[in-house]
């Protein structure tokens, strides 16, 4: 009996599982991590607090629990010698493709070096320990690969710095300004998880096979590397550069829209109202102020007006990438590190999803409808 069911292209709107990690309510412009607004968490809590929430089901109960979790993850930032020694060659090999490509290999090496085993064979606490180690190491791997690619020595992590501050420290070699560190931390919190996006779904598909944590995360990174998923923050900023000045906004945008081009940083497959992440990041950008922020705000205003005129009836607003690029630029991050920085946050969400999926032994195995030449055809004999 044929058990196949036709679904929308891209599985849009198809519920494939149940989750206790969070959700996106696109028509409301709201998303959450467990029972808390993700934006409220970004406004009031630390990245480590949110990491604790995603992995352990609750925010730290008090300062003692916060301190204990920070002390647990800080030593995991340091890389095993065999991984650290391989990074220079890996950075040279990925010089044209960048740190995110290098991370796929580095994370696989880390998993092999640390003895990660298939999640199918592990108890929940061992799976969680592997995921914790992988998340802690990702910022170290990314910043080391970037610095090596620039001809600089990697910077060893510091146990006394928070996740976000340590990331900036390892990236630049300087202890960051607290205001910029907090801005980056808020961005990181806002991008930890976002429903069943392509990379999260990929991580869960791999986890459903029982593969090890590093394999699950490597698959997710591959999905994130696509420009239609994680590659847009720098491209949105490139759009601002291409427009150049206020008087060029209208002709530049109209030309692209009428040509059918996508305007990077605008529109989202789920939100039918303003992206709450964009709203929060716009507020962070406005606190910094300056010409770039003023220009971005004016571009947003004019683009939304032009889109409303040329595409009436469609709700097209800035998405997270638009102001994420502005904030990261203001905080001194190089553009080639925008998507890797996104990855440094999302790895926590991916890992939480891997742990949740690993508790279900059912492999994800959809079907496809064959539309090729009708079989069976006679096989031609060799000439």
Tab-separated table of C-alpha atoms in Angstrom:
chain	number	residue	atom	x	y	z
A	1	UNK	CA	0.000	0.000	0.000
A	2	UNK	CA	1.304	3.461	-0.951
A	3	UNK	CA	1.970	5.377	2.297
A	4	UNK	CA	3.371	8.547	0.684
A	5	UNK	CA	1.804	11.941	1.345
A	6	UNK	CA	2.322	15.017	-0.793
A	7	UNK	CA	3.559	18.053	1.136
A	8	UNK	CA	4.526	21.629	0.175
A	9	UNK	CA	7.871	22.243	-1.494
A	10	UNK	CA	10.629	22.714	1.068
A	11	UNK	CA	8.400	21.100	3.730
A	12	UNK	CA	7.022	24.584	4.439
A	13	UNK	CA	4.698	24.444	7.436
A	14	UNK	CA	4.970	20.664	7.807
A	15	UNK	CA	5.227	19.539	11.443
A	16	UNK	CA	7.839	16.780	11.637
A	17	UNK	CA	8.262	16.362	15.388
A	18	UNK	CA	7.508	17.821	18.808
A	19	UNK	CA	10.031	19.987	20.644
A	20	UNK	CA	10.371	21.572	24.059
A	21	UNK	CA	13.151	23.914	22.962
A	22	UNK	CA	11.236	26.798	21.436
A	23	UNK	CA	9.168	28.021	18.513
A	24	UNK	CA	8.669	30.852	16.031
A	25	UNK	CA	5.237	32.458	15.760
A	26	UNK	CA	5.643	34.272	12.481
A	27	UNK	CA	2.311	36.052	12.294
A	28	UNK	CA	2.873	37.543	15.730
A	29	UNK	CA	6.524	38.479	15.230
A	30	UNK	CA	7.501	36.456	18.278
A	31	UNK	CA	9.884	33.605	19.043
A	32	UNK	CA	10.960	31.938	22.268
A	33	UNK	CA	13.491	29.616	23.901
A	34	UNK	CA	11.566	27.164	26.045
A	35	UNK	CA	8.988	29.304	27.883
A	36	UNK	CA	10.835	32.647	27.625
A	37	UNK	CA	10.814	35.346	24.959
A	38	UNK	CA	14.166	35.134	23.171
A	39	UNK	CA	14.322	38.918	22.897
A	40	UNK	CA	13.644	39.330	26.626
A	41	UNK	CA	16.429	36.841	27.341
A	42	UNK	CA	18.785	38.863	25.136
A	43	UNK	CA	17.827	42.035	26.952
A	44	UNK	CA	18.182	40.710	30.499
A	45	UNK	CA	20.333	37.560	30.670
A	46	UNK	CA	23.801	36.370	29.699
A	47	UNK	CA	24.725	33.966	26.922
A	48	UNK	CA	25.776	31.387	29.502
A	49	UNK	CA	22.361	31.641	31.153
A	50	UNK	CA	20.658	30.880	27.842
A	51	UNK	CA	23.078	28.041	27.146
A	52	UNK	CA	22.145	26.573	30.540
A	53	UNK	CA	18.452	26.998	29.702
A	54	UNK	CA	18.753	25.196	26.367
A	55	UNK	CA	20.854	22.316	27.691
A	56	UNK	CA	19.392	21.837	31.162
A	57	UNK	CA	15.845	23.017	30.827
A	58	UNK	CA	15.961	26.003	33.196
A	59	UNK	CA	17.800	29.243	33.761
A	60	UNK	CA	20.417	29.171	36.524
A	61	UNK	CA	18.578	29.396	39.825
A	62	UNK	CA	21.066	31.723	41.485
A	63	UNK	CA	24.549	33.244	41.249
A	64	UNK	CA	26.134	30.058	42.550
A	65	UNK	CA	24.648	28.023	39.712
A	66	UNK	CA	25.736	30.668	37.203
A	67	UNK	CA	29.291	30.528	38.529
A	68	UNK	CA	29.323	26.731	38.524
A	69	UNK	CA	28.212	26.536	34.892
A	70	UNK	CA	30.786	29.123	33.794
A	71	UNK	CA	33.490	27.168	35.621
A	72	UNK	CA	32.324	23.975	33.916
A	73	UNK	CA	32.475	25.295	30.336
A	74	UNK	CA	35.511	27.615	30.500
A	75	UNK	CA	38.187	24.857	30.500
A	76	UNK	CA	36.474	23.224	27.515
A	77	UNK	CA	37.453	26.217	25.351
A	78	UNK	CA	41.045	24.938	25.160
A	79	UNK	CA	41.813	22.666	22.232
A	80	UNK	CA	43.567	19.309	22.381
A	81	UNK	CA	47.171	19.512	21.157
A	82	UNK	CA	46.519	17.383	18.081
A	83	UNK	CA	43.688	19.696	16.983
A	84	UNK	CA	45.628	22.873	17.716
A	85	UNK	CA	48.658	21.599	15.800
A	86	UNK	CA	46.544	20.839	12.715
A	87	UNK	CA	44.998	24.299	12.466
A	88	UNK	CA	47.798	26.095	10.545
A	89	UNK	CA	47.604	23.612	7.664
A	90	UNK	CA	43.823	23.724	7.767
A	91	UNK	CA	43.816	27.526	7.636
A	92	UNK	CA	46.111	27.443	4.593
A	93	UNK	CA	43.903	24.873	2.866
A	94	UNK	CA	40.773	26.959	3.430
A	95	UNK	CA	42.332	30.351	2.734
A	96	UNK	CA	39.907	31.057	-0.121
A	97	UNK	CA	36.801	29.593	1.522
A	98	UNK	CA	37.231	30.962	5.048
A	99	UNK	CA	36.869	29.888	8.696
A	100	UNK	CA	33.405	28.351	8.352
A	101	UNK	CA	34.705	25.845	5.803
A	102	UNK	CA	37.687	25.149	8.028
A	103	UNK	CA	35.395	24.655	11.017
A	104	UNK	CA	33.710	21.663	9.382
A	105	UNK	CA	36.999	19.793	9.246
A	106	UNK	CA	38.271	21.109	12.578
A	107	UNK	CA	35.113	20.056	14.389
A	108	UNK	CA	35.307	16.578	12.872
A	109	UNK	CA	38.904	16.355	14.049
A	110	UNK	CA	37.927	17.556	17.516
A	111	UNK	CA	35.236	14.906	17.753
A	112	UNK	CA	37.612	12.162	16.664
A	113	UNK	CA	40.345	13.393	18.994
A	114	UNK	CA	37.984	13.595	21.961
A	115	UNK	CA	36.559	10.151	21.276
A	116	UNK	CA	33.015	11.256	20.480
A	117	UNK	CA	30.905	8.164	19.919
A	118	UNK	CA	27.549	7.744	18.180
A	119	UNK	CA	24.778	9.305	20.244
A	120	UNK	CA	22.800	6.110	19.699
A	121	UNK	CA	25.329	4.269	21.873
A	122	UNK	CA	25.577	6.858	24.646
A	123	UNK	CA	23.694	7.651	27.818
A	124	UNK	CA	22.088	11.122	27.941
A	125	UNK	CA	24.744	12.579	30.260
A	126	UNK	CA	27.556	11.474	27.929
A	127	UNK	CA	25.795	12.946	24.899
A	128	UNK	CA	25.385	16.221	26.789
A	129	UNK	CA	29.066	16.239	27.777
A	130	UNK	CA	30.121	15.833	24.135
A	131	UNK	CA	27.754	18.615	23.043
A	132	UNK	CA	29.020	20.929	25.791
A	133	UNK	CA	32.636	20.340	24.734
A	134	UNK	CA	31.841	20.987	21.069
A	135	UNK	CA	29.978	24.238	21.799
A	136	UNK	CA	32.767	25.551	24.007
A	137	UNK	CA	35.423	24.789	21.391
A	138	UNK	CA	33.701	26.358	18.371
A	139	UNK	CA	34.664	30.006	19.151
A	140	UNK	CA	38.273	28.926	19.750
A	141	UNK	CA	38.368	27.063	16.439
A	142	UNK	CA	36.771	29.905	14.470
A	143	UNK	CA	38.980	32.656	15.841
A	144	UNK	CA	42.146	30.570	15.508
A	145	UNK	CA	41.365	29.762	11.868
A	146	UNK	CA	40.645	33.420	11.146
A	147	UNK	CA	43.825	34.705	12.760
A	148	UNK	CA	45.979	32.060	11.105
A	149	UNK	CA	44.430	33.040	7.791
A	150	UNK	CA	45.538	36.631	8.467
A	151	UNK	CA	49.115	35.553	9.258
A	152	UNK	CA	48.579	36.008	13.021
A	153	UNK	CA	49.036	33.600	15.901
A	154	UNK	CA	45.901	32.270	17.599
A	155	UNK	CA	44.999	33.775	20.958
A	156	UNK	CA	44.480	31.350	23.824
A	157	UNK	CA	41.069	31.574	25.545
A	158	UNK	CA	40.701	33.159	28.965
A	159	UNK	CA	38.675	31.472	31.673
A	160	UNK	CA	37.798	34.780	33.346
A	161	UNK	CA	35.944	36.216	30.347
A	162	UNK	CA	32.364	35.527	29.339
A	163	UNK	CA	31.551	33.597	26.171
A	164	UNK	CA	31.027	36.760	24.118
A	165	UNK	CA	33.928	38.744	25.580
A	166	UNK	CA	36.248	35.777	25.179
A	167	UNK	CA	35.186	35.400	21.547
A	168	UNK	CA	36.081	39.024	20.821
A	169	UNK	CA	39.311	38.692	22.792
A	170	UNK	CA	40.413	35.629	20.825
A	171	UNK	CA	39.439	37.350	17.578
A	172	UNK	CA	41.303	40.635	18.159
A	173	UNK	CA	43.886	39.850	20.833
A	174	UNK	CA	42.539	42.706	22.945
A	175	UNK	CA	40.142	42.649	25.873
A	176	UNK	CA	36.949	44.124	24.426
A	177	UNK	CA	35.131	47.246	25.469
A	178	UNK	CA	32.248	46.104	27.743
A	179	UNK	CA	29.637	47.956	25.682
A	180	UNK	CA	30.680	46.205	22.481
A	181	UNK	CA	31.014	42.862	24.248
A	182	UNK	CA	27.464	43.213	25.551
A	183	UNK	CA	26.154	44.179	22.098
A	184	UNK	CA	27.748	41.072	20.573
A	185	UNK	CA	26.412	38.972	23.449
A	186	UNK	CA	22.877	40.207	22.779
A	187	UNK	CA	23.271	39.347	19.106
A	188	UNK	CA	24.564	35.877	20.011
A	189	UNK	CA	21.639	35.246	22.356
A	190	UNK	CA	19.149	36.361	19.709
A	191	UNK	CA	20.472	33.786	17.225
A	192	UNK	CA	20.859	30.697	19.457
A	193	UNK	CA	17.785	29.020	18.010
A	194	UNK	CA	15.007	29.800	15.562
A	195	UNK	CA	12.645	26.931	14.992
A	196	UNK	CA	13.229	24.184	12.422
A	197	UNK	CA	15.384	26.206	10.038
A	198	UNK	CA	17.484	24.376	7.448
A	199	UNK	CA	20.596	23.907	9.586
A	200	UNK	CA	18.697	22.852	12.706
A	201	UNK	CA	16.681	20.345	10.715
A	202	UNK	CA	19.893	19.046	9.160
A	203	UNK	CA	21.425	18.536	12.609
A	204	UNK	CA	18.356	16.597	13.695
A	205	UNK	CA	18.327	14.440	10.560
A	206	UNK	CA	21.943	13.440	11.191
A	207	UNK	CA	21.202	12.874	14.888
A	208	UNK	CA	18.294	10.617	13.949
A	209	UNK	CA	20.803	8.248	12.349
A	210	UNK	CA	22.556	7.930	15.723
A	211	UNK	CA	25.756	9.646	14.514
A	212	UNK	CA	28.136	11.392	16.918
A	213	UNK	CA	27.696	15.009	18.003
A	214	UNK	CA	30.515	16.294	15.779
A	215	UNK	CA	28.925	14.700	12.712
A	216	UNK	CA	25.560	16.283	13.547
A	217	UNK	CA	27.088	19.733	13.972
A	218	UNK	CA	29.247	19.429	10.855
A	219	UNK	CA	26.118	18.736	8.820
A	220	UNK	CA	24.437	21.796	10.326
A	221	UNK	CA	27.444	23.981	9.494
A	222	UNK	CA	27.280	22.795	5.901
A	223	UNK	CA	23.636	23.898	5.711
A	224	UNK	CA	24.437	27.237	7.374
A	225	UNK	CA	27.162	27.988	4.836
A	226	UNK	CA	24.601	28.430	2.064
A	227	UNK	CA	23.968	32.093	1.180
A	228	UNK	CA	20.203	31.614	1.477
A	229	UNK	CA	20.606	30.667	5.136
A	230	UNK	CA	23.529	32.058	7.134
A	231	UNK	CA	25.445	34.021	4.546
A	232	UNK	CA	23.343	37.171	4.484
A	233	UNK	CA	24.697	39.487	7.274
A	234	UNK	CA	27.726	40.571	5.266
A	235	UNK	CA	25.714	40.644	2.046
A	236	UNK	CA	23.192	43.007	3.642
A	237	UNK	CA	26.044	45.327	4.584
A	238	UNK	CA	27.425	44.998	1.061
A	239	UNK	CA	24.057	46.308	-0.138
A	240	UNK	CA	24.483	49.450	1.969
A	241	UNK	CA	27.940	49.915	0.445
A	242	UNK	CA	26.586	49.432	-3.079
A	243	UNK	CA	23.865	52.043	-2.539
A	244	UNK	CA	26.446	54.421	-1.152
A	245	UNK	CA	24.397	57.536	-0.410
A	246	UNK	CA	20.859	58.588	0.474
A	247	UNK	CA	20.114	60.017	-2.998
A	248	UNK	CA	20.882	56.647	-4.601
A	249	UNK	CA	18.555	54.571	-2.404
A	250	UNK	CA	15.393	54.950	-4.498
A	251	UNK	CA	16.854	54.298	-7.972
A	252	UNK	CA	19.109	51.490	-6.747
A	253	UNK	CA	16.360	49.629	-4.896
A	254	UNK	CA	13.711	50.171	-7.585
A	255	UNK	CA	16.071	48.820	-10.207
A	256	UNK	CA	16.757	45.658	-8.229
A	257	UNK	CA	13.121	45.027	-7.317
A	258	UNK	CA	11.883	45.543	-10.894
A	259	UNK	CA	14.623	43.193	-12.107
A	260	UNK	CA	13.329	40.548	-9.720
A	261	UNK	CA	16.464	40.574	-7.566
A	262	UNK	CA	16.338	39.766	-3.881
A	263	UNK	CA	17.174	42.639	-1.519
A	264	UNK	CA	19.473	41.082	1.078
A	265	UNK	CA	18.366	41.806	4.645
A	266	UNK	CA	14.658	42.084	3.779
A	267	UNK	CA	11.924	39.478	3.992
A	268	UNK	CA	11.723	36.225	5.908
A	269	UNK	CA	10.109	32.848	5.100
A	270	UNK	CA	8.300	32.712	8.468
A	271	UNK	CA	7.662	36.256	9.728
A	272	UNK	CA	4.686	38.110	8.293
A	273	UNK	CA	5.430	41.137	10.432
A	274	UNK	CA	8.611	42.789	11.662
A	275	UNK	CA	11.360	40.339	12.651
A	276	UNK	CA	11.716	40.761	16.447
A	277	UNK	CA	15.453	40.152	16.171
A	278	UNK	CA	15.782	43.042	13.736
A	279	UNK	CA	13.804	45.301	16.067
A	280	UNK	CA	16.116	44.503	18.978
A	281	UNK	CA	19.300	44.894	16.924
A	282	UNK	CA	18.061	48.200	15.517
A	283	UNK	CA	17.807	49.421	19.105
A	284	UNK	CA	21.378	48.309	19.798
A	285	UNK	CA	22.587	50.058	16.654
A	286	UNK	CA	20.776	53.258	17.587
A	287	UNK	CA	22.551	53.269	20.951
A	288	UNK	CA	25.847	53.370	19.079
A	289	UNK	CA	24.622	55.965	16.602
A	290	UNK	CA	26.719	57.465	13.817
A	291	UNK	CA	26.590	57.798	10.017
A	292	UNK	CA	26.320	54.069	9.278
A	293	UNK	CA	23.336	53.703	11.594
A	294	UNK	CA	21.619	56.801	10.224
A	295	UNK	CA	22.103	55.528	6.683
A	296	UNK	CA	20.838	52.034	7.544
A	297	UNK	CA	17.682	53.463	9.137
A	298	UNK	CA	16.992	55.587	6.056
A	299	UNK	CA	17.600	52.640	3.718
A	300	UNK	CA	15.176	50.571	5.780
A	301	UNK	CA	12.537	53.309	5.601
A	302	UNK	CA	12.796	53.791	1.867
A	303	UNK	CA	13.080	50.108	0.998
A	304	UNK	CA	9.942	49.238	2.964
A	305	UNK	CA	8.072	52.074	1.219
A	306	UNK	CA	9.261	50.951	-2.224
A	307	UNK	CA	8.415	47.308	-1.523
A	308	UNK	CA	4.956	48.301	-0.276
A	309	UNK	CA	4.428	50.235	-3.516
A	310	UNK	CA	5.801	47.636	-5.930
A	311	UNK	CA	4.672	44.510	-4.054
A	312	UNK	CA	1.368	45.562	-2.467
A	313	UNK	CA	-0.192	43.157	-0.003
A	314	UNK	CA	3.103	41.573	1.001
A	315	UNK	CA	4.654	42.238	4.398
A	316	UNK	CA	8.367	42.734	3.686
A	317	UNK	CA	10.482	44.104	6.509
A	318	UNK	CA	14.097	43.919	7.603
A	319	UNK	CA	15.178	40.543	8.899
A	320	UNK	CA	17.871	39.728	11.453
A	321	UNK	CA	20.706	39.989	8.925
A	322	UNK	CA	20.168	43.676	8.122
A	323	UNK	CA	20.942	45.182	11.518
A	324	UNK	CA	23.135	42.250	12.565
A	325	UNK	CA	25.614	43.360	9.937
A	326	UNK	CA	25.465	46.948	11.180
A	327	UNK	CA	25.986	45.953	14.825
A	328	UNK	CA	28.878	43.614	14.050
A	329	UNK	CA	30.524	46.256	11.896
A	330	UNK	CA	30.222	48.785	14.725
A	331	UNK	CA	31.734	46.264	17.144
A	332	UNK	CA	34.792	45.790	14.945
A	333	UNK	CA	34.163	42.313	13.554
A	334	UNK	CA	35.537	41.723	10.056
A	335	UNK	CA	32.854	40.897	7.525
A	336	UNK	CA	34.266	37.484	6.752
A	337	UNK	CA	33.520	36.621	10.395
A	338	UNK	CA	29.849	37.641	10.371
A	339	UNK	CA	28.460	34.223	9.455
A	340	UNK	CA	31.024	32.387	11.629
A	341	UNK	CA	29.863	34.567	14.549
A	342	UNK	CA	26.287	33.504	13.833
A	343	UNK	CA	27.568	29.919	13.952
A	344	UNK	CA	29.244	30.520	17.331
A	345	UNK	CA	25.770	31.172	18.734
A	346	UNK	CA	23.661	28.732	16.751
A	347	UNK	CA	25.896	25.788	17.711
A	348	UNK	CA	24.217	25.859	21.130
A	349	UNK	CA	20.765	25.633	19.572
A	350	UNK	CA	21.869	22.897	17.173
A	351	UNK	CA	23.339	20.915	20.052
A	352	UNK	CA	20.187	21.220	22.140
A	353	UNK	CA	18.217	19.922	19.164
A	354	UNK	CA	20.674	17.062	18.681
A	355	UNK	CA	20.245	16.049	22.321
A	356	UNK	CA	16.469	16.206	22.015
A	357	UNK	CA	16.476	14.213	18.769
A	358	UNK	CA	18.863	11.610	20.189
A	359	UNK	CA	16.215	10.676	22.743
A	360	UNK	CA	14.033	9.434	19.847
A	361	UNK	CA	15.397	6.362	18.049
A	362	UNK	CA	13.212	6.844	14.949
A	363	UNK	CA	15.324	7.697	11.899
A	364	UNK	CA	14.094	10.588	9.724
A	365	UNK	CA	13.453	9.001	6.336
A	366	UNK	CA	11.129	10.954	4.012
A	367	UNK	CA	10.196	9.878	0.496
A	368	UNK	CA	10.559	11.463	-2.944
A	369	UNK	CA	8.229	11.168	-5.941
A	370	UNK	CA	10.023	9.769	-8.969
A	371	UNK	CA	9.389	11.816	-12.168
A	372	UNK	CA	12.066	10.419	-14.516
A	373	UNK	CA	11.620	8.150	-17.566
A	374	UNK	CA	9.217	5.300	-16.805
A	375	UNK	CA	10.965	2.135	-15.640
A	376	UNK	CA	11.815	-0.578	-16.318
A	377	UNK	CA	13.468	0.069	-19.651
A	378	UNK	CA	15.611	-2.529	-21.381
A	379	UNK	CA	19.293	-2.013	-20.616
A	380	UNK	CA	21.199	-1.341	-23.858
A	381	UNK	CA	23.795	-3.961	-24.651
A	382	UNK	CA	27.390	-2.691	-24.852
A	383	UNK	CA	28.534	-1.593	-28.274
